[in-house]
JSON list of C-alpha atoms in Angstrom, two decimals:
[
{"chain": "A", "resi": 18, "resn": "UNK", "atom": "CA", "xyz": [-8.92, -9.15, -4.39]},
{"chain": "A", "resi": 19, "resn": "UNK", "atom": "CA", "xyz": [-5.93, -7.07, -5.83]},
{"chain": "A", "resi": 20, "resn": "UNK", "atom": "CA", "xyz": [-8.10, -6.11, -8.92]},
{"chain": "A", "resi": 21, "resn": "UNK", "atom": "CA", "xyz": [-10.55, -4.08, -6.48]},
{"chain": "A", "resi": 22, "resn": "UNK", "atom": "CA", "xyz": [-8.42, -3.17, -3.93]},
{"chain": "A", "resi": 23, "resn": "UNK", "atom": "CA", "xyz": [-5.63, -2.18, -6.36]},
{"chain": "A", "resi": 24, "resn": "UNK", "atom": "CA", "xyz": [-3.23, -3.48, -4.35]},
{"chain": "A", "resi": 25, "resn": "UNK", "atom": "CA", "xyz": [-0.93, -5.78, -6.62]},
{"chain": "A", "resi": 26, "resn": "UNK", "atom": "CA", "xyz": [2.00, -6.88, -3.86]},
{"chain": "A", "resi": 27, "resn": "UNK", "atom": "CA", "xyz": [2.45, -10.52, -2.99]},
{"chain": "A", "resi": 28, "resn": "UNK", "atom": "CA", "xyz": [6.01, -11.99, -1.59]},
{"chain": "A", "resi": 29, "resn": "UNK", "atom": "CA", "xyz": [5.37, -14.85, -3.43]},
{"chain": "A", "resi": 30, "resn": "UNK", "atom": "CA", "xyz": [7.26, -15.37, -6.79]},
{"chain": "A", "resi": 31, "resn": "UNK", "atom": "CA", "xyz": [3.49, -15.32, -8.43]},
{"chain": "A", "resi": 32, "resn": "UNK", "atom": "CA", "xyz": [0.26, -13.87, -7.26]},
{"chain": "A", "resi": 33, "resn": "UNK", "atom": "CA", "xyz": [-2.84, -16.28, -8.03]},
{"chain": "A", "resi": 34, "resn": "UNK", "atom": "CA", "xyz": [-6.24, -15.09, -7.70]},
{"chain": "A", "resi": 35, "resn": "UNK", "atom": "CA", "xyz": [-9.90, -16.50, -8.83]},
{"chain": "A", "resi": 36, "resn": "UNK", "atom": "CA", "xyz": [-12.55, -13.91, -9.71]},
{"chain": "A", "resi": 37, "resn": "UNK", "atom": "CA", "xyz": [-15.32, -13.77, -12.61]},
{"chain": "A", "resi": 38, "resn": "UNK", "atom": "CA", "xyz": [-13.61, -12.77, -15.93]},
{"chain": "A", "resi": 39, "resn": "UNK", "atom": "CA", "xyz": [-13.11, -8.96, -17.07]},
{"chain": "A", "resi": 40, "resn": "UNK", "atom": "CA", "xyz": [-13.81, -9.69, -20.37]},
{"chain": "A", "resi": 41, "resn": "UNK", "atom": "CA", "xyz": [-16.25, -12.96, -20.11]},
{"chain": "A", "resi": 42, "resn": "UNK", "atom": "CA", "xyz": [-18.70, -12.57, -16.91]},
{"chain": "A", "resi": 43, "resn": "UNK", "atom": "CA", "xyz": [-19.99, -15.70, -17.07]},
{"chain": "A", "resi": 44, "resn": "UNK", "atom": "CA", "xyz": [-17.02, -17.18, -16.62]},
{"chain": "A", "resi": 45, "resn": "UNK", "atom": "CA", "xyz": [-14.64, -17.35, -13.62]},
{"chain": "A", "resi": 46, "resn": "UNK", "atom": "CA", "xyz": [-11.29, -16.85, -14.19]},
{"chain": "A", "resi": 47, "resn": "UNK", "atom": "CA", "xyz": [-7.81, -17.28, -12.56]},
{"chain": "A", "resi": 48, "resn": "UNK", "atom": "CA", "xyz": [-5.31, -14.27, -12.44]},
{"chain": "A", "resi": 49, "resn": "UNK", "atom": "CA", "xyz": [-1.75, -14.63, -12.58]},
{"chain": "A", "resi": 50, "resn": "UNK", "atom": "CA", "xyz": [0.32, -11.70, -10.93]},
{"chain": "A", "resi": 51, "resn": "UNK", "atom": "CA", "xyz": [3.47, -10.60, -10.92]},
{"chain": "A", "resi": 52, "resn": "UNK", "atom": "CA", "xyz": [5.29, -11.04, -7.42]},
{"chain": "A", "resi": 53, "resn": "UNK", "atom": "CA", "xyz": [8.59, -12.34, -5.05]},
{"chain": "A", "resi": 54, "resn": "UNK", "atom": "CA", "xyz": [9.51, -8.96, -3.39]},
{"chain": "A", "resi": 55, "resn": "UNK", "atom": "CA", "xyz": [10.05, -8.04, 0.05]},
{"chain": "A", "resi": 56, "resn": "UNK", "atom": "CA", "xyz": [9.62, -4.62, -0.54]},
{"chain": "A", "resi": 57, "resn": "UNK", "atom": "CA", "xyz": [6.94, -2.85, -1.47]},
{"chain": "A", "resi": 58, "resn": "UNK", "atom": "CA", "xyz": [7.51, -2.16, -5.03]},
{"chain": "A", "resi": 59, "resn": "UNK", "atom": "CA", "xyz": [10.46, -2.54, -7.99]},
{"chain": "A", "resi": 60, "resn": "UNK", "atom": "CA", "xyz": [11.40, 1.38, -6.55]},
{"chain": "A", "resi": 61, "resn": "UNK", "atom": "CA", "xyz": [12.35, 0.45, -3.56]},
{"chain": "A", "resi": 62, "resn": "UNK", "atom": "CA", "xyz": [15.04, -1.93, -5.27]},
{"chain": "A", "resi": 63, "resn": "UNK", "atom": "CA", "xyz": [16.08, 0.82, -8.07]},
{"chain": "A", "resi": 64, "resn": "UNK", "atom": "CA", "xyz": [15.37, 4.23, -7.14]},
{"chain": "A", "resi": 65, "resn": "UNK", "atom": "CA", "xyz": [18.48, 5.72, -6.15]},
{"chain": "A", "resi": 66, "resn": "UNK", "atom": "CA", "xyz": [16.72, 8.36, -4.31]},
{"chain": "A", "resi": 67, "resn": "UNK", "atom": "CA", "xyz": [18.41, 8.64, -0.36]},
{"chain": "A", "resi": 68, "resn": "UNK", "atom": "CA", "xyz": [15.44, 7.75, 1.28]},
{"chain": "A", "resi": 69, "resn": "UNK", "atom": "CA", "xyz": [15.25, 4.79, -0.62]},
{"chain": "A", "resi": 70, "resn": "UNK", "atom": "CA", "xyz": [19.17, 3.76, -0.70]},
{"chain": "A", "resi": 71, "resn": "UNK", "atom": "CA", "xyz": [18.31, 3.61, 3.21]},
{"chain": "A", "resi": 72, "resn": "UNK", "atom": "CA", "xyz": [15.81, 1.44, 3.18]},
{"chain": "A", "resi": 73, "resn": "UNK", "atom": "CA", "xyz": [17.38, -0.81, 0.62]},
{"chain": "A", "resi": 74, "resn": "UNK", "atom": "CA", "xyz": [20.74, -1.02, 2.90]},
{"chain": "A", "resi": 75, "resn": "UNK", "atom": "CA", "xyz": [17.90, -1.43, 5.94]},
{"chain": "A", "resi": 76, "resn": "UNK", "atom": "CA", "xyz": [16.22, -3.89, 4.13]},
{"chain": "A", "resi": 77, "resn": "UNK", "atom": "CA", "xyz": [19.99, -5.92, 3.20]},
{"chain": "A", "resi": 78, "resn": "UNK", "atom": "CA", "xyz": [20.80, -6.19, 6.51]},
{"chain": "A", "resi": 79, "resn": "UNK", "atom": "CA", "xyz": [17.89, -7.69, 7.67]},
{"chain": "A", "resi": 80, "resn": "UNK", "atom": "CA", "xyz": [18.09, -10.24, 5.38]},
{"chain": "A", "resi": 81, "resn": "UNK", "atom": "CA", "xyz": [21.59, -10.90, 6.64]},
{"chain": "A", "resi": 82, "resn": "UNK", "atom": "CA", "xyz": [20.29, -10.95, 10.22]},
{"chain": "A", "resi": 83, "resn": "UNK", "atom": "CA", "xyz": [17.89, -13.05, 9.56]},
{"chain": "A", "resi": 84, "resn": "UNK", "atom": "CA", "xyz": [19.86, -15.70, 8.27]},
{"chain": "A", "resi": 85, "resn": "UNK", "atom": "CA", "xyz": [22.20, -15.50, 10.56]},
{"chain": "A", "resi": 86, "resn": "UNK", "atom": "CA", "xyz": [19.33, -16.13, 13.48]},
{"chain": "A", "resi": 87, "resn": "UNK", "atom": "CA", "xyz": [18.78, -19.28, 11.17]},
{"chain": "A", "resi": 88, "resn": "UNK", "atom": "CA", "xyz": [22.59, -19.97, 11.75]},
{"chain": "A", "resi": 89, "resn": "UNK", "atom": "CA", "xyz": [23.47, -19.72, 8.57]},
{"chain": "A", "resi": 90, "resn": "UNK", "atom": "CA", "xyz": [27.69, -20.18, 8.07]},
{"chain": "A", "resi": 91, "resn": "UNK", "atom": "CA", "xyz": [28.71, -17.20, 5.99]},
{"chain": "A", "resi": 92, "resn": "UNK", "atom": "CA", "xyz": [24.81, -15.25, 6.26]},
{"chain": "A", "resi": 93, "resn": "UNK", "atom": "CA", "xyz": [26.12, -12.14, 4.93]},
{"chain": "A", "resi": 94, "resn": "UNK", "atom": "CA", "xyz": [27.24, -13.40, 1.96]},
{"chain": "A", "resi": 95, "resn": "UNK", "atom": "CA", "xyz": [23.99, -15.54, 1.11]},
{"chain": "A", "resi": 96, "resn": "UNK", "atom": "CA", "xyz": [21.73, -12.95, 2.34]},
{"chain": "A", "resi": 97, "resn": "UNK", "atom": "CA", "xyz": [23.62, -10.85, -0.57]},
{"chain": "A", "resi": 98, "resn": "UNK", "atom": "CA", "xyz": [22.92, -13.44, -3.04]},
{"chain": "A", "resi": 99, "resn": "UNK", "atom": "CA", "xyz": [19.41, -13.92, -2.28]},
{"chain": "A", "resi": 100, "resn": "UNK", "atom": "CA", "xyz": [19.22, -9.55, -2.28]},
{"chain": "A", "resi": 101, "resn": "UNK", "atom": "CA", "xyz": [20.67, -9.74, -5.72]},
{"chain": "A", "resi": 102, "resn": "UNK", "atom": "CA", "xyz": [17.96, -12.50, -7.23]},
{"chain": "A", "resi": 103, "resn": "UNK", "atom": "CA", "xyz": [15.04, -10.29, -5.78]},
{"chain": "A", "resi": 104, "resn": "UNK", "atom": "CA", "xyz": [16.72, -6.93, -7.47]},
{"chain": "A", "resi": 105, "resn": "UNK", "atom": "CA", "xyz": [16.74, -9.35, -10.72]},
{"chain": "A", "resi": 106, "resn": "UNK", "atom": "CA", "xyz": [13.26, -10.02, -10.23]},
{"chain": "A", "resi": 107, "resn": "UNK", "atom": "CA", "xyz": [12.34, -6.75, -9.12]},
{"chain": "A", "resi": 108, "resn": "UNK", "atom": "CA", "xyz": [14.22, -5.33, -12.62]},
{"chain": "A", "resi": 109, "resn": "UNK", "atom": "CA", "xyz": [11.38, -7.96, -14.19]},
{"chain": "A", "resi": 110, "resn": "UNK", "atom": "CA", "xyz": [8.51, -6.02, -13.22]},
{"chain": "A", "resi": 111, "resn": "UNK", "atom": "CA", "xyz": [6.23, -3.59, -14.00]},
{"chain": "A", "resi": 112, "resn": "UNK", "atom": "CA", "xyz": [5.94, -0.02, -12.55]},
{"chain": "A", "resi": 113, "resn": "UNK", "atom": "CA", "xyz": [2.99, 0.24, -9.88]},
{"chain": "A", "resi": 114, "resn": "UNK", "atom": "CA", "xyz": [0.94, 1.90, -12.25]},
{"chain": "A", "resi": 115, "resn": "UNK", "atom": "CA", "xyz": [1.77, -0.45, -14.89]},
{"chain": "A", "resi": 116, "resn": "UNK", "atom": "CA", "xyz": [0.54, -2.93, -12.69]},
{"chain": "A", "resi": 117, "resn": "UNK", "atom": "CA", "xyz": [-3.20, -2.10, -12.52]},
{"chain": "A", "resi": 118, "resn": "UNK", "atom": "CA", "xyz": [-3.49, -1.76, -16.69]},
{"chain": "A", "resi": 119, "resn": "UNK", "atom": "CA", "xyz": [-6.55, -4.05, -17.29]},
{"chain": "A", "resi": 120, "resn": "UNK", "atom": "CA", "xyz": [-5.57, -4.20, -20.98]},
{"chain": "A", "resi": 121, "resn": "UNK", "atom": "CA", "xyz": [-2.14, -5.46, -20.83]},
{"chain": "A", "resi": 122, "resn": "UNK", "atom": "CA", "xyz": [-3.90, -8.44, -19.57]},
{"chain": "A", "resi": 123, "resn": "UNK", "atom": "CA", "xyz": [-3.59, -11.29, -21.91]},
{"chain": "A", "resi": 124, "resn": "UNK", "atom": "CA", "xyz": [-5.50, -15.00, -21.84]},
{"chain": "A", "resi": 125, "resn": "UNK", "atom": "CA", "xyz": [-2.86, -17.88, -22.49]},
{"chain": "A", "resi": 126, "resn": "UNK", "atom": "CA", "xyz": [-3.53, -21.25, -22.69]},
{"chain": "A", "resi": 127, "resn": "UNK", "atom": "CA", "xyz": [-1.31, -23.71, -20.90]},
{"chain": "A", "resi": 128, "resn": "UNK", "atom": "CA", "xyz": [0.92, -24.61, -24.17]},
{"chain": "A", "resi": 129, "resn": "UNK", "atom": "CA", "xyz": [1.41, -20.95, -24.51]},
{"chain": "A", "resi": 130, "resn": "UNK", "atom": "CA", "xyz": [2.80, -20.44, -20.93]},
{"chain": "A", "resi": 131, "resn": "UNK", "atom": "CA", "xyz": [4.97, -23.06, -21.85]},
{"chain": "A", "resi": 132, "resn": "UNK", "atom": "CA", "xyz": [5.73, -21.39, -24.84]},
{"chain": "A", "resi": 133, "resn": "UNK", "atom": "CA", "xyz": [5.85, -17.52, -23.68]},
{"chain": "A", "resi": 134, "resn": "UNK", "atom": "CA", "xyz": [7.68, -18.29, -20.41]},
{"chain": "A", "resi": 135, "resn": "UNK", "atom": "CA", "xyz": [10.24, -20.67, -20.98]},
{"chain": "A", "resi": 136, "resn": "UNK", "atom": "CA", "xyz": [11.93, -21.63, -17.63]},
{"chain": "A", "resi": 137, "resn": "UNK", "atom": "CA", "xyz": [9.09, -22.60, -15.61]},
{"chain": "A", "resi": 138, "resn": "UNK", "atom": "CA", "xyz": [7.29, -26.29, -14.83]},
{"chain": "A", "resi": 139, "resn": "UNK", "atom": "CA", "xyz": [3.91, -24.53, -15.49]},
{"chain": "A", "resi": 140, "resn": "UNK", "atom": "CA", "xyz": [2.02, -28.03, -15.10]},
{"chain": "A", "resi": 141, "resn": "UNK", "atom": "CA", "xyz": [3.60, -28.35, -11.81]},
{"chain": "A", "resi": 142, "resn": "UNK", "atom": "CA", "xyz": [2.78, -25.01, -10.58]},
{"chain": "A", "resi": 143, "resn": "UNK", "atom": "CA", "xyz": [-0.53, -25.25, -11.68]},
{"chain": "A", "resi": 144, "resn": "UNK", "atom": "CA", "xyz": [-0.94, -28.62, -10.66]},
{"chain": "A", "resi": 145, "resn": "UNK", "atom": "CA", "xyz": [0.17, -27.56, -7.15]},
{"chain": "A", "resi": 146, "resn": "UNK", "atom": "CA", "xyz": [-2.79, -24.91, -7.50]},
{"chain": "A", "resi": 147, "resn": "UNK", "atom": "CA", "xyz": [-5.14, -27.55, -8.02]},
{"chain": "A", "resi": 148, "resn": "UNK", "atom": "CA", "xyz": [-5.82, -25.64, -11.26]},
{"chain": "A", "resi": 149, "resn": "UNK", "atom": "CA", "xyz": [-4.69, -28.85, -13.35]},
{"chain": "A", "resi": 150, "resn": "UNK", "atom": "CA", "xyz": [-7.62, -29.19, -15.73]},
{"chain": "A", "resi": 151, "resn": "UNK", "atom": "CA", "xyz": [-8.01, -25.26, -16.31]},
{"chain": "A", "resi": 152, "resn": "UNK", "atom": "CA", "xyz": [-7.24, -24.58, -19.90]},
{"chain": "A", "resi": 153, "resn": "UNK", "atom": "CA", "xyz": [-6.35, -20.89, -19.70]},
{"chain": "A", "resi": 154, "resn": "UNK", "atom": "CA", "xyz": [-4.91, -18.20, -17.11]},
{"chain": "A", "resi": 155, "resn": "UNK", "atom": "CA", "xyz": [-5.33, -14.24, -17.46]},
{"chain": "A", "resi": 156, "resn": "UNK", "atom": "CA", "xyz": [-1.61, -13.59, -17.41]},
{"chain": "A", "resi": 157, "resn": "UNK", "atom": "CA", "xyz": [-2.34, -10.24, -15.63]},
{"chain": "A", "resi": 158, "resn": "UNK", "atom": "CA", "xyz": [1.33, -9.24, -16.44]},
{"chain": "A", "resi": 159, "resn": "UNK", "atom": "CA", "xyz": [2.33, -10.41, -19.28]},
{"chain": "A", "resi": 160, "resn": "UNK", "atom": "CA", "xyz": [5.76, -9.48, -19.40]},
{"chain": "A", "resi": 161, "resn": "UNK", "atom": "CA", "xyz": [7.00, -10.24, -15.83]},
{"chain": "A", "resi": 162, "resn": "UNK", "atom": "CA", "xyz": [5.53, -13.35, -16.36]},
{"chain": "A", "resi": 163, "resn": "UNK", "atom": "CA", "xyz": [7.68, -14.25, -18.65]},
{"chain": "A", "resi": 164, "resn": "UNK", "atom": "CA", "xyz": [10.91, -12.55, -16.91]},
{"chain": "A", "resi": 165, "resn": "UNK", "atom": "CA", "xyz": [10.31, -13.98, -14.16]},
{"chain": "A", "resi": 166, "resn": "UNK", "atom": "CA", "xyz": [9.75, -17.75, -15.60]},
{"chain": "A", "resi": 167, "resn": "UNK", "atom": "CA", "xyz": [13.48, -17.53, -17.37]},
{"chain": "A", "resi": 168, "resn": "UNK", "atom": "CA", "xyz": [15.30, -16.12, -13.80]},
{"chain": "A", "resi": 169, "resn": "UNK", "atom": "CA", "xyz": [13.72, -19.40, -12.29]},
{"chain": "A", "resi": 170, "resn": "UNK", "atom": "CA", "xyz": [15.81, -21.53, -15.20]},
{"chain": "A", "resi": 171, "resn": "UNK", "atom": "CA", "xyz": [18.64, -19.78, -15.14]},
{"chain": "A", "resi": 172, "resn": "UNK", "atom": "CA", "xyz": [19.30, -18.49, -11.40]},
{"chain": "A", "resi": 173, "resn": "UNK", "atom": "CA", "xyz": [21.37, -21.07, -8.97]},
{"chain": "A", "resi": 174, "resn": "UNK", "atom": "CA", "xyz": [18.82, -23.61, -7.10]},
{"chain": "A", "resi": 175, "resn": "UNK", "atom": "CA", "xyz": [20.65, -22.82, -3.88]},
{"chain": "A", "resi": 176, "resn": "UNK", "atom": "CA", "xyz": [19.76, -19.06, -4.10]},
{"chain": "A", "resi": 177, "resn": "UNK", "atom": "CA", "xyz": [16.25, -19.91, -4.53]},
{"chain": "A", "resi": 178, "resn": "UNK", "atom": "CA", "xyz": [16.19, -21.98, -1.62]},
{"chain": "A", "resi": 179, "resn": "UNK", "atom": "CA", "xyz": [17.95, -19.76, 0.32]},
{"chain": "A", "resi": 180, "resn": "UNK", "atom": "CA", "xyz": [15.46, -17.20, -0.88]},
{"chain": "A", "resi": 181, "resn": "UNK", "atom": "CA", "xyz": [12.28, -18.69, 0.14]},
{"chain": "A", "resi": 182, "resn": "UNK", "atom": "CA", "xyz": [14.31, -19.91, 3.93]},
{"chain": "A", "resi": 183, "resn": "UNK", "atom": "CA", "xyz": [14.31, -16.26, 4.47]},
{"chain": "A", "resi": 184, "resn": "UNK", "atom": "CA", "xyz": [10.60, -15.37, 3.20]},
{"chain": "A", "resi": 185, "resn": "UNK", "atom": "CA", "xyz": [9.31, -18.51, 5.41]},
{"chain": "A", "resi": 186, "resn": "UNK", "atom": "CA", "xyz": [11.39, -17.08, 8.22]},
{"chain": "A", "resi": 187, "resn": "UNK", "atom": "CA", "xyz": [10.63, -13.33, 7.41]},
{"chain": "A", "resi": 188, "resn": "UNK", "atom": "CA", "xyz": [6.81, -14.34, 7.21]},
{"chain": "A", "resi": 189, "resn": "UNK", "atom": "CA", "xyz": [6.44, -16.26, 10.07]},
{"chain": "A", "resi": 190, "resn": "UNK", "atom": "CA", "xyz": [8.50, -14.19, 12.41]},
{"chain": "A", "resi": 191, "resn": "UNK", "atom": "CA", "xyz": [5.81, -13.77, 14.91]},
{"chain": "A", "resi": 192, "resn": "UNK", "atom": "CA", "xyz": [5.40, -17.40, 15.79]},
{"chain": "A", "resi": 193, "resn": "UNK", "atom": "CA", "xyz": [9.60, -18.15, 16.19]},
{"chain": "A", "resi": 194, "resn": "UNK", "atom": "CA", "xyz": [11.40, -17.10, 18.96]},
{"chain": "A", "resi": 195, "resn": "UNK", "atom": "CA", "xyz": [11.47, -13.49, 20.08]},
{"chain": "A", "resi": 196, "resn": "UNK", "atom": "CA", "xyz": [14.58, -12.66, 18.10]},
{"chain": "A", "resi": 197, "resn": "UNK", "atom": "CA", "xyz": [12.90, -13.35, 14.39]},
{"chain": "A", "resi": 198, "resn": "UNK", "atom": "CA", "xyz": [9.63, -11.43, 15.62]},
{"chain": "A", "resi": 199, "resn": "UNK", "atom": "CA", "xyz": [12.40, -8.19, 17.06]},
{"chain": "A", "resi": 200, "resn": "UNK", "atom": "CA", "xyz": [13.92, -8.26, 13.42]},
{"chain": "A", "resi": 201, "resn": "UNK", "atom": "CA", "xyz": [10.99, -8.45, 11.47]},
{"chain": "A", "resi": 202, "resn": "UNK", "atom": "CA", "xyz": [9.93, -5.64, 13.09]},
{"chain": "A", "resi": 203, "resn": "UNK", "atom": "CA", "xyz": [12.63, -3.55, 13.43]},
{"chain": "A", "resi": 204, "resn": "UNK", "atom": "CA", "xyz": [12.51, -3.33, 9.42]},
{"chain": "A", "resi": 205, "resn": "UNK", "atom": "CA", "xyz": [8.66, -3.76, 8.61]},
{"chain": "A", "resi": 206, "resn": "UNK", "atom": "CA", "xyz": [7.62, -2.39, 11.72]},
{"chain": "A", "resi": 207, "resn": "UNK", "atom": "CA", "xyz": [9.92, 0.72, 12.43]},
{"chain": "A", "resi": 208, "resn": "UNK", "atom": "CA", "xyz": [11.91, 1.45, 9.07]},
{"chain": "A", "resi": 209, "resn": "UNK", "atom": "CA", "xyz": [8.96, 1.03, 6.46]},
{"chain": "A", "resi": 210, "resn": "UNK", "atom": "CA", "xyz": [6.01, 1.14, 8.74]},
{"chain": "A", "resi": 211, "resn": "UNK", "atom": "CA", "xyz": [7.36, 4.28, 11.19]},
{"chain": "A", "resi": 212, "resn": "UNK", "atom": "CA", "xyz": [6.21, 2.77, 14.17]},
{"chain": "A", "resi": 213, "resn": "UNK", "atom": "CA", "xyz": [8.31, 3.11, 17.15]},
{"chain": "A", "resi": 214, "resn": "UNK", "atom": "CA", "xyz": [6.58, 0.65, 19.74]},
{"chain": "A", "resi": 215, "resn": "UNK", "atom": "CA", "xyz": [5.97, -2.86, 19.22]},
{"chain": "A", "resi": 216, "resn": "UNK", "atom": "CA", "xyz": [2.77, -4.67, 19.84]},
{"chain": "A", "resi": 217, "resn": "UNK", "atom": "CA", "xyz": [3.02, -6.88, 23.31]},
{"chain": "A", "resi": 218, "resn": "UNK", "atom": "CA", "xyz": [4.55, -10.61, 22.25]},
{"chain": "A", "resi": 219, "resn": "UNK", "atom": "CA", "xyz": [2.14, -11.99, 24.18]},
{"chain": "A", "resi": 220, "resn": "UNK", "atom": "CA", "xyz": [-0.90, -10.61, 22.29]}
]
């Protein structure tokens, strides 16, 4: 519940949530979010602060590692690539604060996702959401909705798939072989979260 809980993150490219409407209680509604980082915000991506030019090189080569443990040929290079798409996307968002501003929220109606964000198969995302009869979606935010629709018409398909290789990899580290879980935490774990130990494998 990201509207409670204020917490607007979600590695996927879009965040959707059901809850009863803002503006219409008798009605619920679903919520379309902005999303696709790895990180926890657009800051970590742009800030050019040294703490977070660490974490951002941290956070490049894990990608790189991880692709290599997914024996990629040239990893470095792709994991670059697929660094690159999510600073594009991250450039499409919001600030966190911007994020949680009820009134940028706008209603659209299916034609006008179609119309507002150019770039995406809407009916097949919301198809795929089993959300194919709903009529309208609270665009949540507005504008990275639409950013992010045109950088999935115009960025390369094989960065995209290479993309969402390393979030499937990244996100289900803990069940692949003890290399994936080591990197995942070496950069969630130690690097972001400060924690020095990691939790037994077998538990």
């Amino acid at each position: 519940d990201p509207l409670n809980a204020t917490n607007f993150w979600t590695e996927n490219l879009f965040g959707l949530f059901v809850t009863q409407g803002l503006q219409d209680p008798n009605r619920n509604m679903p919520y379309l979010l902005q999303g696709g980082l790895g990180m926890p915000d657009r800051e970590y991506y742009l800030s050019s602060s040294g703490p977070m030019v660490e974490t951002r090189n941290a956070y490049r080569k894990y990608l790189a590692d991880l692709g290599s443990a997914l024996g990629w040929p040239n990893a470095q290079a792709r994991a670059d690539r697929v660094f690159a798409l999510e600073n594009a996307i991250a450039q499409a968002h919001v600030s966190a604060e911007q994020a949680q501003d009820a009134k940028a929220a706008q209603e659209w109606t299916r034609d006008q996702f179609k119309q507002r964000a150019p770039g995406m198969d809407w009916d097949a995302f919301f198809d795929g959401a089993q959300l194919g009869s709903q009529r309208s979606v609270i665009a949540w935010h507005p504008q990275p909705t639409t950013r992010l629709a045109a950088l999935v018409g115009t960025q390369p398909v094989d960065v995209w798939k290479d993309y969402l290789k390393l979030r499937l990899a990244s996100r289900y580290a803990n069940v692949l072989p003890k290399r994936f879980d080591d990197l995942r935490f070496g950069f969630y774990g130690t690097t972001l979260g400060g924690q020095q130990q990691q939790r037994p494998r077998d538990k």
